[in-house]
Amino acid sequence: MAKLYVNPNVKKGHINPELQGHFSEHLGRCIYEGIFVGENSDIPNVNGMRTDVVEALKEIQVPVLRWPGGCFADEYHWMDGIGPKEKRKKMINTHWGGVVEDNSFGTHEFMELCRQLGCKTYINGNVGSGTVQEMSEWVEYMTFQGVSPMADLRKANGHEEPWNIDYFGVGNENWGCGGNMRPEYYGDLYRRYQTYVRNYDSKKQINKIACGANADDYHWTEKVLETTFDHGNGYMNGMSLHYYTLPTGDWNKKGSALDFDEKSWYRTLKATLKMKELIQRHGAIMDQYDPEKKIGMMIDEWGTWYDVEPGTNPGFLYQQNTMRDALVAGINLNLFNKNCDRVKMANIAQVVNVLQAVILTEGEKMVKTPTWHTFNLYKYHQDGELVESSVETREVGLEEKYMIPDLTESVSLGKDGRLHVTLTNASLTDKADIEAIFAETPVKSVKAEILTGDMKAHNTFEAPEQVHTGEFTAVSVSGNKVTFTAPACSVLHLEVEI
Ligand code: AHR
């Protein structure tokens, strides 16, 4: 019997809802078709946003959405995407699939989408190929209330009131697709560009995010912080980190999303657990400069990256999603919770039809992926207080190099006054008998839900309900102890009344 120790009296930090954030890029069928179909589409929509997708995203309480990229952001010129649609520039999306980008989804449409979702806005600015003036004017266009050239232009384009920018990214992957820069050079550019990301309304702070490292490039983190550090209070509210989970670790041969074996299962989950080390080591560097943890680690791209589905445009990054992805999501969301003192936002890549998507669409059809179901189980953590917990684990796997702990967990005290336990069992063969002990806290009742299935189980447009959550009743309560069995290959949420 594995013991799960929970001490509700020891609070470890606030869980920002933004830890369950999402990312939307002008890539493949993410924005166009996946979200935006236009007002004249036969697909039911409100102001062009497809209703089925918006409803599904509202159900998981999407807290924040990042846009317009990704690599696309450092080639995006925002003025191309405002004003009458018939006059907007058409161009080739050189990064992604070489398709025509007609700019029919621009700033106004993104803000309308966030309004419908009721989520915070995260705009990623262009440092790689854009000017300081362009960035500064975009911020003015979106947020300035009074009389100014850009505020007047916004009003002329039909939006009288300014919008909120909750987060603003000063460039994306500037070590790569965003300009192939050295960290010292980017650090200097960051100092300059961020100066003109003005907070026009002192009551609505724009949180500025610097481009952080790719995976384990600790040199980047060190040098960017060293270059920018003495730059004054509020110069940086967050620093990003990108880490994708590849089953093979090889970008040229990533492996299939659907056709994989048990070894690949464990290799993938081993790869995803590297996130723990990345948070610790980048966090340790950040601690040197920012011991009070005022600068958030923003993991604004994470998730699985497989070979594209056979027969699809390689530049569209469309992949299916199985129970393996559900486990990847559960393991990472537990890690983010456990490090909520430093990790302040995380955005899975990407929200619809791209990489580890929570939703897939095909024409008018839509399915919720196993990853969507994991987010649905974890949403109760949003805005909760992390409480101390630990679980006894066993090493599981098939190859010495790719052994992993069977269980991960995190526990929060929710806004509803209940304790929320989320737990993953990554073993493909063994259930885990668990005794949860709540220190000095008698338990009144427990309600639980489970997501489980074959490792390759997934939802298709023909069979959209193959994988879904179900009620989990095999839980017994005695005093301050709760016992249950987590089946192999499962994600669980326990709502504990105390
Ligand atoms: O999410 C797909 C791409 O991955 C993004 O555009 C880029 O930032 C990253 O390399």
Coordinates of C-alpha atoms and ligand atoms in Angstrom, one line a residue, residues 23 25 27 66 69-72 96 172-173 175 177 242 244 251 301 305 317 349-350 354-355, ligand 1:
F23 CA -1.4 28.8 -26.7
E25 CA -0.7 30.3 -33.1
L27 CA -0.3 27.5 -37.5
R66 CA -1.3 33.3 -25.8
G69 CA 2.8 32.8 -31.9
G70 CA 5.3 31.1 -31.5
C71 CA 7.6 31.6 -34.4
F72 CA 4.7 33.4 -36.2
W96 CA 4.0 27.0 -41.2
N172 CA 9.6 34.5 -28.9
E173 CA 12.4 32.0 -29.2
W175 CA 17.6 32.1 -29.7
C177 CA 13.2 31.3 -35.1
H242 CA 10.0 26.1 -23.7
Y244 CA 8.6 19.8 -25.7
W251 CA 13.7 15.9 -33.8
E301 CA 5.2 26.2 -24.6
W305 CA 5.6 16.7 -30.3
L317 CA 1.8 19.9 -36.9
A349 CA 1.0 23.9 -27.2
Q350 CA -1.4 24.2 -28.8
V354 CA -1.8 21.5 -33.3
L355 CA 0.6 19.3 -31.3
Ligands
AHR1 O1 4.5 25.4 -31.1 C1 5.1 25.3 -32.4 C2 6.4 26.1 -32.4 O2 7.3 25.5 -31.5 C3 6.3 27.5 -32.0 O3 5.9 28.3 -33.1 C4 7.7 27.8 -31.6 O4 7.8 28.9 -30.6 C5 8.2 26.5 -31.1 O5 9.5 26.2 -31.7

